[in-house]
mmCIF file of C-alpha atoms in Angstrom:
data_model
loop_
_atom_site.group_PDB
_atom_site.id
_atom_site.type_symbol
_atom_site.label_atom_id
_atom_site.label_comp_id
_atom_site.label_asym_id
_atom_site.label_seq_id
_atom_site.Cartn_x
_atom_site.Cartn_y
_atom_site.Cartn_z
ATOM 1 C CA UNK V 1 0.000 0.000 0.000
ATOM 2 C CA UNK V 2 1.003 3.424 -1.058
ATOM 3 C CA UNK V 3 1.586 5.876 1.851
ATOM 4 C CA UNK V 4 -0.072 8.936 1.916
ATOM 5 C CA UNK V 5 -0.630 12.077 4.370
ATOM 6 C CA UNK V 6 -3.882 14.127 4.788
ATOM 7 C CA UNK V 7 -2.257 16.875 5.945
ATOM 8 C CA UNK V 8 -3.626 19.957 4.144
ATOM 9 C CA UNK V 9 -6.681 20.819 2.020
ATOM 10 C CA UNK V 10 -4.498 23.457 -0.275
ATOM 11 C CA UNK V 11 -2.922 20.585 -2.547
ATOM 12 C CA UNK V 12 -5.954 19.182 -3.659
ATOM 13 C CA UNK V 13 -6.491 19.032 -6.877
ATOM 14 C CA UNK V 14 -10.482 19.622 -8.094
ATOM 15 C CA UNK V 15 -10.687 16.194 -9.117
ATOM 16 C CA UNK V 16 -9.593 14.548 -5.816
ATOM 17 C CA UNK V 17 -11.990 16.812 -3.890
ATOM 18 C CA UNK V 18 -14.683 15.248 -5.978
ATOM 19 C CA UNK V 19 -13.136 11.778 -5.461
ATOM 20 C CA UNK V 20 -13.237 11.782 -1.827
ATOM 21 C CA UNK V 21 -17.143 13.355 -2.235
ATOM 22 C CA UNK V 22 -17.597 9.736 -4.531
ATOM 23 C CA UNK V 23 -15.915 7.689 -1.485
ATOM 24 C CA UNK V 24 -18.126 9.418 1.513
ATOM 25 C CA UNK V 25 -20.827 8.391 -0.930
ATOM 26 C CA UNK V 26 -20.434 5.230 -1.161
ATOM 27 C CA UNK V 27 -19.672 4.828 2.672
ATOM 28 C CA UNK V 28 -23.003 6.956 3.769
ATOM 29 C CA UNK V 29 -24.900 3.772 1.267
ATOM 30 C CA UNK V 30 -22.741 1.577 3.538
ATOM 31 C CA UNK V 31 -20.919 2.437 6.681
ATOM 32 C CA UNK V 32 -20.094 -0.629 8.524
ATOM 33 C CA UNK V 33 -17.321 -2.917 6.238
ATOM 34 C CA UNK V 34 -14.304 -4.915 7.375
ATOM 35 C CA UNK V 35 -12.217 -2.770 4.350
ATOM 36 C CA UNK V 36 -9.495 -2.065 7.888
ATOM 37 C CA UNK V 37 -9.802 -5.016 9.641
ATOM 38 C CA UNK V 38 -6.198 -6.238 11.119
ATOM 39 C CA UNK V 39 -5.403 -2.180 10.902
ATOM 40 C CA UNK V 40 -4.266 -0.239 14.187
ATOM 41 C CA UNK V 41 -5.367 3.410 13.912
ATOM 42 C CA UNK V 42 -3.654 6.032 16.663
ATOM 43 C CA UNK V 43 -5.440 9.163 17.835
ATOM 44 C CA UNK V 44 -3.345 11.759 19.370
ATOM 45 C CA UNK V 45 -5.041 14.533 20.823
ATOM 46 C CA UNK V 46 -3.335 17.102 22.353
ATOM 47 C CA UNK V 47 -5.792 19.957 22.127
ATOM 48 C CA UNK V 48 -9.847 18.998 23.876
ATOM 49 C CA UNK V 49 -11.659 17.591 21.204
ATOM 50 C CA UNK V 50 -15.331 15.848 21.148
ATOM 51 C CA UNK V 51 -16.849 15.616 17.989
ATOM 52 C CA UNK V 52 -13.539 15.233 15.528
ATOM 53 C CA UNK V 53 -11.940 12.737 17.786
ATOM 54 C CA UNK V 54 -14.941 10.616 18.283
ATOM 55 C CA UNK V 55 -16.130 10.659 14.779
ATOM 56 C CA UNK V 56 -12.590 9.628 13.833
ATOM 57 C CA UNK V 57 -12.886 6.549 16.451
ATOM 58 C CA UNK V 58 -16.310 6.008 15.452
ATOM 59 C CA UNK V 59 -14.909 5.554 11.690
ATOM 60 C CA UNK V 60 -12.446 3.438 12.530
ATOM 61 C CA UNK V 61 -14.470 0.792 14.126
ATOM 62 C CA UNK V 62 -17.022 0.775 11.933
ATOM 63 C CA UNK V 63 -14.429 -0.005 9.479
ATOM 64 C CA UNK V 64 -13.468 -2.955 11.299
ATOM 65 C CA UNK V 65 -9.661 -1.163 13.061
ATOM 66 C CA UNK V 66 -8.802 -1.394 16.406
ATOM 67 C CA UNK V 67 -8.339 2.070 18.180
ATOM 68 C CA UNK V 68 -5.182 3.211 20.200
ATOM 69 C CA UNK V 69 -4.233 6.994 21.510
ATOM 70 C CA UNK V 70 -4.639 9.647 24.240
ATOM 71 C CA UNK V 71 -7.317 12.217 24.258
ATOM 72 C CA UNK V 72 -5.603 14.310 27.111
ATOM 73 C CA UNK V 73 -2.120 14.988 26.495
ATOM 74 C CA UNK V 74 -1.405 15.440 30.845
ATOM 75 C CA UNK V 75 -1.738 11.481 30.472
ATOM 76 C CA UNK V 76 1.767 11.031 27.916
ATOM 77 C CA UNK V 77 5.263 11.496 28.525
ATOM 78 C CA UNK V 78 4.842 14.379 26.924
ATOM 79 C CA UNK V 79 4.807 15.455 30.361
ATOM 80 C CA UNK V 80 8.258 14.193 31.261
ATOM 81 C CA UNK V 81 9.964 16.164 28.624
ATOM 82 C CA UNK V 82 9.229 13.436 25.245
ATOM 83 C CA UNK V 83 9.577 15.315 22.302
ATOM 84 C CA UNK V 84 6.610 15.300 19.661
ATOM 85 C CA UNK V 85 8.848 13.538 17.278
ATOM 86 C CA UNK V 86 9.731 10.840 19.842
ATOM 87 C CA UNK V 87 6.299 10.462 20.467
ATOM 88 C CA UNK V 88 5.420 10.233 16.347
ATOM 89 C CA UNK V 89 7.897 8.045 16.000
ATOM 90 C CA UNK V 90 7.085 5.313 18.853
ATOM 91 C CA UNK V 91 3.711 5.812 18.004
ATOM 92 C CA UNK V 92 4.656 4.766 14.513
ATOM 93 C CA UNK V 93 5.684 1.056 16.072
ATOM 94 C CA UNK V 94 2.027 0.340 16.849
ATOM 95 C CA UNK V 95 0.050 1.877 14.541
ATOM 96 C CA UNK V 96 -0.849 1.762 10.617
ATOM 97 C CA UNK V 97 -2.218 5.269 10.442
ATOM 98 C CA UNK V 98 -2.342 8.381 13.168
ATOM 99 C CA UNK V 99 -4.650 11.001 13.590
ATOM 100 C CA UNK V 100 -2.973 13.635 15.458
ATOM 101 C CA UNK V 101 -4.410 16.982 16.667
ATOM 102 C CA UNK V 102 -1.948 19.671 18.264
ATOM 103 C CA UNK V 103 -1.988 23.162 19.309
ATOM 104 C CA UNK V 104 1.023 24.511 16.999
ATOM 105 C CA UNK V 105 0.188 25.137 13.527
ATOM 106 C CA UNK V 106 2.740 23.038 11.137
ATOM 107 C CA UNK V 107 2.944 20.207 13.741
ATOM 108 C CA UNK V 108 0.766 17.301 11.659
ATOM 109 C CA UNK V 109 2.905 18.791 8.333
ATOM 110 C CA UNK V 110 6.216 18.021 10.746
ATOM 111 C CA UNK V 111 4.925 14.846 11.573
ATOM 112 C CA UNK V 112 3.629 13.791 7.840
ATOM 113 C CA UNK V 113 7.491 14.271 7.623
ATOM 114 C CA UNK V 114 8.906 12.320 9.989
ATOM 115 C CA UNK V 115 6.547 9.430 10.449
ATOM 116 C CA UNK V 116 6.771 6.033 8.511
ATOM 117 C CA UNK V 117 3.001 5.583 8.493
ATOM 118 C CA UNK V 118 0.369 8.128 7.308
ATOM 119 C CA UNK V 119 -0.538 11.239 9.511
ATOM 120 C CA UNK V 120 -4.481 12.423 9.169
ATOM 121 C CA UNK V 121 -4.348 16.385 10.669
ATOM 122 C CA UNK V 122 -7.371 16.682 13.179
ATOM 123 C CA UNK V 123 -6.407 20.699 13.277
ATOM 124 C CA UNK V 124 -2.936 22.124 14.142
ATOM 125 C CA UNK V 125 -4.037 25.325 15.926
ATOM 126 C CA UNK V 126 -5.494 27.647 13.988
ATOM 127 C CA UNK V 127 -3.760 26.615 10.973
ATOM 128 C CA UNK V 128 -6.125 24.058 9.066
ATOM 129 C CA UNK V 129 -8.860 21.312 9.626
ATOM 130 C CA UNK V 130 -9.030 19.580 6.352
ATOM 131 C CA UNK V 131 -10.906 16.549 7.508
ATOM 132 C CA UNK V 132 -13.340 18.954 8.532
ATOM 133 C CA UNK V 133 -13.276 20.842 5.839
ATOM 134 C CA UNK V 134 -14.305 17.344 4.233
ATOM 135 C CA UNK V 135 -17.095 16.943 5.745
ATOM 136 C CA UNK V 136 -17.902 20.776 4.974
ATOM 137 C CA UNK V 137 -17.481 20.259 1.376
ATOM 138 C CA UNK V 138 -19.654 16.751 1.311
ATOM 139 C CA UNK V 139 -22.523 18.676 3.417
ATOM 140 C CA UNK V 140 -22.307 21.503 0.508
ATOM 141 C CA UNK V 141 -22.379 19.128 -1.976
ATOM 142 C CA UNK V 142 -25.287 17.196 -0.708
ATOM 143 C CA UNK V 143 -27.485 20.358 -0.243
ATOM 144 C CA UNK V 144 -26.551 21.958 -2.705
ATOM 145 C CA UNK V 145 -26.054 19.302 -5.897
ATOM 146 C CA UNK V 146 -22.953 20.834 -6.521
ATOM 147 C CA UNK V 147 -19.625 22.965 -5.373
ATOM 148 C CA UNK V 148 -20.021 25.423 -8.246
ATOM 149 C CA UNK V 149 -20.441 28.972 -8.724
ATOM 150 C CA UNK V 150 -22.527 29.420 -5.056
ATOM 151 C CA UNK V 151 -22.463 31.974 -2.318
ATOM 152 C CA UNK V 152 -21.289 31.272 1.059
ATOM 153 C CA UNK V 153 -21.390 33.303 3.767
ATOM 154 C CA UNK V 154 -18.929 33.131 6.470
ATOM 155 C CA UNK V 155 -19.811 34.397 9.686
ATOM 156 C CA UNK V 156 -18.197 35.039 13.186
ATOM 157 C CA UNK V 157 -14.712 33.950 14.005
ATOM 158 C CA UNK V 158 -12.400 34.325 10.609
ATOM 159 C CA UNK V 159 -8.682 35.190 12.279
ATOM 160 C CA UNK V 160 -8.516 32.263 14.599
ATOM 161 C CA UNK V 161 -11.192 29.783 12.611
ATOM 162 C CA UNK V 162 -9.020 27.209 11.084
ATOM 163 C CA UNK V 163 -12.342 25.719 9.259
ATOM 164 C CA UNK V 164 -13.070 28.682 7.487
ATOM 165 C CA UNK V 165 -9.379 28.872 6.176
ATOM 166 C CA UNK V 166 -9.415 25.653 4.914
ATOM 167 C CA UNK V 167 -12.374 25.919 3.466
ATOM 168 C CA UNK V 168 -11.220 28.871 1.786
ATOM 169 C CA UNK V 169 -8.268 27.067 -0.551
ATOM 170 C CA UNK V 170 -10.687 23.845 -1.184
ATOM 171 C CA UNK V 171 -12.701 26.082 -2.665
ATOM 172 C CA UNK V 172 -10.879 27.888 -4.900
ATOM 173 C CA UNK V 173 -11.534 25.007 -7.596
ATOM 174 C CA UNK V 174 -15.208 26.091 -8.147
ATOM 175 C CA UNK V 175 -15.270 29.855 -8.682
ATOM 176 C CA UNK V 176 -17.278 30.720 -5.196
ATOM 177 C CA UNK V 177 -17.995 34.035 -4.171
ATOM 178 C CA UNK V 178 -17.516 34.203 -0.453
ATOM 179 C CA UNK V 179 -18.369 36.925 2.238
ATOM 180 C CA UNK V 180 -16.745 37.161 5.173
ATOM 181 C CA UNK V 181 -19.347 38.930 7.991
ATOM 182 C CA UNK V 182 -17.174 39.362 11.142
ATOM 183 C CA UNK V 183 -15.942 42.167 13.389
ATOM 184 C CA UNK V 184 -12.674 44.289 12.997
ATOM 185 C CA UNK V 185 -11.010 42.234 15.539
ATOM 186 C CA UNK V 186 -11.788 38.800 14.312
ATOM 187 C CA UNK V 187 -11.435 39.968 10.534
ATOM 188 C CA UNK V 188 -10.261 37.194 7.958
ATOM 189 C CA UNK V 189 -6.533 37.391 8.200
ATOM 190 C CA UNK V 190 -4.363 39.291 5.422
ATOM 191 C CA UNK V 191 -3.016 36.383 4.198
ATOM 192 C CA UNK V 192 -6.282 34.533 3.031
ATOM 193 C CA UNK V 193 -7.445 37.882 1.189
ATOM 194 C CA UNK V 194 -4.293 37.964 -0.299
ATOM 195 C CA UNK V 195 -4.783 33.821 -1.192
ATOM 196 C CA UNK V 196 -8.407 34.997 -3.053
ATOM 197 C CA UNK V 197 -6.969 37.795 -5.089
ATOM 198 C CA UNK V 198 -3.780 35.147 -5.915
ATOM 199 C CA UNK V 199 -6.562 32.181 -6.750
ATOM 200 C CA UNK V 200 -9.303 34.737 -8.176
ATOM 201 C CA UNK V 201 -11.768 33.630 -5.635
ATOM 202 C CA UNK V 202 -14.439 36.777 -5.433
ATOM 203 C CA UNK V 203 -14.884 38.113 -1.911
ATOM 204 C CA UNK V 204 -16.781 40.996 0.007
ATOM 205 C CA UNK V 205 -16.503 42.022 3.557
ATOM 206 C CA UNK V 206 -18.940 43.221 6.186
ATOM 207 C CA UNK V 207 -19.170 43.784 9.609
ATOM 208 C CA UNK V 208 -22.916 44.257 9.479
ATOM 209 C CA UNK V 209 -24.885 41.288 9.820
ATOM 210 C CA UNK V 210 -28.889 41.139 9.796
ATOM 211 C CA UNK V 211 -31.123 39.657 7.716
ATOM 212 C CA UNK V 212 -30.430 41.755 4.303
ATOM 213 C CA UNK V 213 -26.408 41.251 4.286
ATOM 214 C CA UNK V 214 -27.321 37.085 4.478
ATOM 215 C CA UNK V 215 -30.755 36.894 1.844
ATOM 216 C CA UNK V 216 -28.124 36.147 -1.341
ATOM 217 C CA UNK V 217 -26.630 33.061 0.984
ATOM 218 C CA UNK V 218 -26.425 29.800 -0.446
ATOM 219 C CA UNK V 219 -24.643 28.297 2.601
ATOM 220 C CA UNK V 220 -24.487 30.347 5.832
ATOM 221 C CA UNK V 221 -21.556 29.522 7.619
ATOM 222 C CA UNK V 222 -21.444 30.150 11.408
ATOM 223 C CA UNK V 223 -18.340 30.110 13.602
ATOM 224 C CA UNK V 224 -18.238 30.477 17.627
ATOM 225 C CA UNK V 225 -15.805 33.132 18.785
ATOM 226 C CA UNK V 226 -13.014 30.480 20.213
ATOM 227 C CA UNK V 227 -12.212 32.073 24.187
ATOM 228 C CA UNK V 228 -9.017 29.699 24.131
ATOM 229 C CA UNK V 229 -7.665 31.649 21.114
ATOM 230 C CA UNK V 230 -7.516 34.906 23.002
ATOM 231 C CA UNK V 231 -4.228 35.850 24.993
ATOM 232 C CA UNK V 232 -6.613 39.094 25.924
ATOM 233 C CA UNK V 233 -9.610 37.833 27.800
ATOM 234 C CA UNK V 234 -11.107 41.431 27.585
ATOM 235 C CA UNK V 235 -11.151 41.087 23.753
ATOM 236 C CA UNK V 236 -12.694 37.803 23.929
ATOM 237 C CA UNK V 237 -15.966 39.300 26.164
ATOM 238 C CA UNK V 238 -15.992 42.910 23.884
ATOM 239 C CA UNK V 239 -16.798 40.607 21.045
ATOM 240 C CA UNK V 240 -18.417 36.790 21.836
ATOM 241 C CA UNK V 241 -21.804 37.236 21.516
ATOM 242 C CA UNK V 242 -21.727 39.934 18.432
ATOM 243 C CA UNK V 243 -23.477 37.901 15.970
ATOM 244 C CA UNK V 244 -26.726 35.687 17.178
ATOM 245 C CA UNK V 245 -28.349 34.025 14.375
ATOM 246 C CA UNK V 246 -31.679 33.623 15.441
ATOM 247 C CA UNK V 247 -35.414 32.709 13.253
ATOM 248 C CA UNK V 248 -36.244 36.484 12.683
ATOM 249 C CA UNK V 249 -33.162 36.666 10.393
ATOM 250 C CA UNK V 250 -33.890 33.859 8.583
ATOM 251 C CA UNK V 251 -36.902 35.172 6.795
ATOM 252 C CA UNK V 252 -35.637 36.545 3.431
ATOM 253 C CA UNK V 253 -33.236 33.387 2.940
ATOM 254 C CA UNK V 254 -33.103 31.662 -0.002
ATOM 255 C CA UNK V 255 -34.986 27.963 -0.113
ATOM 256 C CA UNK V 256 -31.904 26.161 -1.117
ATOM 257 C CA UNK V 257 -30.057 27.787 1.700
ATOM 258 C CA UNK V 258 -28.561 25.628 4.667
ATOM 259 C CA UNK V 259 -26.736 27.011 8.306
ATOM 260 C CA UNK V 260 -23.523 25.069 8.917
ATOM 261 C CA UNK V 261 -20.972 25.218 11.593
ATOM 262 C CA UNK V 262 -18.025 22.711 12.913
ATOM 263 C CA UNK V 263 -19.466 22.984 16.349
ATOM 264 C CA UNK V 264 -19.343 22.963 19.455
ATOM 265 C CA UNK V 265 -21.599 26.232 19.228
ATOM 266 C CA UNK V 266 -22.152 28.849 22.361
ATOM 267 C CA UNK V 267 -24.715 31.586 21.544
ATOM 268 C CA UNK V 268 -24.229 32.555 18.097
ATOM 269 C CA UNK V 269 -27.292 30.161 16.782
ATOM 270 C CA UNK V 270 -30.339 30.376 18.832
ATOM 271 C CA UNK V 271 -31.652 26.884 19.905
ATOM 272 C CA UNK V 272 -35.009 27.787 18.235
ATOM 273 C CA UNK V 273 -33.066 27.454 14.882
ATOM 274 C CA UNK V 274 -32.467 23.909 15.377
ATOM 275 C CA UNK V 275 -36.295 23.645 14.368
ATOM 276 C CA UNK V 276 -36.090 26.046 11.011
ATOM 277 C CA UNK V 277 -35.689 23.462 7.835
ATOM 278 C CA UNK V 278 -32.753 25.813 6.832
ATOM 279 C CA UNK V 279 -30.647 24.362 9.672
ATOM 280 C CA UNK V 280 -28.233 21.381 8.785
ATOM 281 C CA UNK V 281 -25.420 21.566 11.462
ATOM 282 C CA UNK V 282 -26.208 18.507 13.022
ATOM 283 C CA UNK V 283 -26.799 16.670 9.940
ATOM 284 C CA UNK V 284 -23.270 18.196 9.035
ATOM 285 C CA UNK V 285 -21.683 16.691 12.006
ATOM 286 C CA UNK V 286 -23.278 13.287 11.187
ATOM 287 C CA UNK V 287 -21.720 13.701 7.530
ATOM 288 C CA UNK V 288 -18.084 13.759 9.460
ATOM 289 C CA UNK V 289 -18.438 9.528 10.083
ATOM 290 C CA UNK V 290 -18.732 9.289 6.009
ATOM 291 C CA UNK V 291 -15.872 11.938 5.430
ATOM 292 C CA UNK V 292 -13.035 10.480 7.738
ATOM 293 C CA UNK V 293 -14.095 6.463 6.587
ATOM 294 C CA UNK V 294 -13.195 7.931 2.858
ATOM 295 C CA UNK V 295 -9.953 9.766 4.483
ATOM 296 C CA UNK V 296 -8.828 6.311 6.169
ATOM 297 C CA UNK V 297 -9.616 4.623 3.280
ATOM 298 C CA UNK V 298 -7.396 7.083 0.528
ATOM 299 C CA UNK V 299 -4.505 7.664 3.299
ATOM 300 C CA UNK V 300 -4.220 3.542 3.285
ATOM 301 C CA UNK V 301 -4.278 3.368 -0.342
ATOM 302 C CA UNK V 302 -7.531 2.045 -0.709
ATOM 303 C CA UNK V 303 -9.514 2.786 -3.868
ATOM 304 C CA UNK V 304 -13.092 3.657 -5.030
ATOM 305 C CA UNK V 305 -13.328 0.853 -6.807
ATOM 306 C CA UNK V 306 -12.249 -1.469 -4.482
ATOM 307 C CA UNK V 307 -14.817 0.229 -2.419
ATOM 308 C CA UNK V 308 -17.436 0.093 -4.697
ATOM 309 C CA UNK V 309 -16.632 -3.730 -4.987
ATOM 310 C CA UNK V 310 -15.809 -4.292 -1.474
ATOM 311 C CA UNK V 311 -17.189 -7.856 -0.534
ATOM 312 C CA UNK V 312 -16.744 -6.780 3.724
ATOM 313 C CA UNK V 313 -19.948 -5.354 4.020
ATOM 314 C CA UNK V 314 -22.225 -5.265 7.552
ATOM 315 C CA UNK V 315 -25.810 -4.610 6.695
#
């Protein structure tokens, strides 16, 4: 088996984005197989995680792997001074594939490097999330019937929200126009702008948000304003709760229109949303066990069409 990494959304190509759509396909028809069985799968989680790390477990045994790993990093020798490449690289001994998560940005691309088996990045700060952004792109698709030519909103936390950068550079592949609706402080960083005008992805800015700015929205994209991201505590409080999207906004959206977010939320989507037929967060969350079985599956060089023929399946 071929190795490969899933390290970063921002090499693939248009045709392996729809490719691993085709895979989660074929895994949401069927989600329990045997396609990993005899396979070891790590998950190293050094940053809190609930829904990525369990969905990533939750894969994994449905595809027939055992499960090894940490999900609190005060339990490793970490704490005795092990370096994260010692760690990678013991790790490595046991396992056919990790899934790491860390709090410096570059650390799963460092790892990817170092490590004889295939690294899957669970987020490295607030760097990237590309099985996330997965899962993001499959929800769009499935909504929407396509990744082309629509208008997404993005909405909340844009300097520190490593889903809405990767989300960004996957989509550059099918001529978006996004708007990013967030305050001055939590403004989408320089350096994606500077990636749209580079990719000729079409982008608008506001700091507005009501229910004019978000009636043109083909996906509405909601972010919670992340208090561990703040070194200023004061900044955090000035600006967590400065975009609520609540049923009274909702009224001039377009039918085809859906609400995502990565969750965990806090306030910024009232709970009587959860009711409106616009809302597909949870849905999206449930599209993450479909997402990561196709990312196990490519990372372990495992084809569609062995997929597609696979004789392993649970009904």
């Amino acid at each position: 088996m071929d190795k490969h990494n899933f390290v970063t959304i921002a090499n693939l190509t248009r045709e392996k984005i729809l490719y691993m759509i085709e895979l989660a396909q074929e895994f949401e028809k069927h989600p329990n197989r045997e396609l990993l069985k005899g396979k070891v799968v790590a998950t190293l989680f050094f940053e809190p995680s609930t829904r990525t790390r369990l969905s990533f477990e939750t894969a994994a045994n449905r595809l027939g792997a055992r499960v090894i790993g940490f999900a609190d990093p005060k339990v490793t020798s970490g704490t005795k001074g092990e370096t994260l490449k010692d760690t990678i690289l013991m790790v490595s001994n046991y396992a056919d594939v990790i899934v790491m998560r860390h709090y410096i940005e570059g650390a799963a691309q460092y790892a990817s490097e170092i490590a004889p088996v295939p690294i899957v990045n669970a987020g490295d700060g607030a760097h990237q999330h590309p099985s996330q952004c997965m899962l993001d792109l499959y929800s769009i698709y499935k909504t929407q019937g396509t990744l082309d030519n629509l208008n997404i909103y993005l909405v909340g936390d844009l300097k520190y929200g490593r889903t809405v950068h990767s989300l960004i550079m996957a989509m550059r592949h099918f001529n978006p126009t996004f708007h990013f609706v967030a305050p001055k402080e939590l403004a989408m960083p320089k350096e994606y702008k500077l990636y749209c005008d580079e990719h000729g992805i079409k982008y608008q800015e506001h700091t507005a948000f009501n229910e004019k700015v978000i009636a043109d929205a083909d996906i509405l994209y909601m972010t919670r304003v992340q208090k561990e991201r703040f070194s200023d505590l004061m900044e955090y409080e000035r600006v967590k709760n400065v975009y609520v999207l609540n049923n009274e906004l909702l009224k001039s959206a377009k039918p085809n229109m859906k609400i995502l977010h990565p969750l965990p939320r806090v306030n910024e989507i009232a709970y009587e949303v959860d009711d409106n037929p616009h809302a597909y967060y949870i849905q999206q969350a449930g599209n993450g066990l479909f997402a990561r079985e196709a990312i196990f599956c490519d990372v372990l060089g495992i084809t569609l069409d062995e997929v597609k023929n696979d004789k392993t399946i649970i009904e």
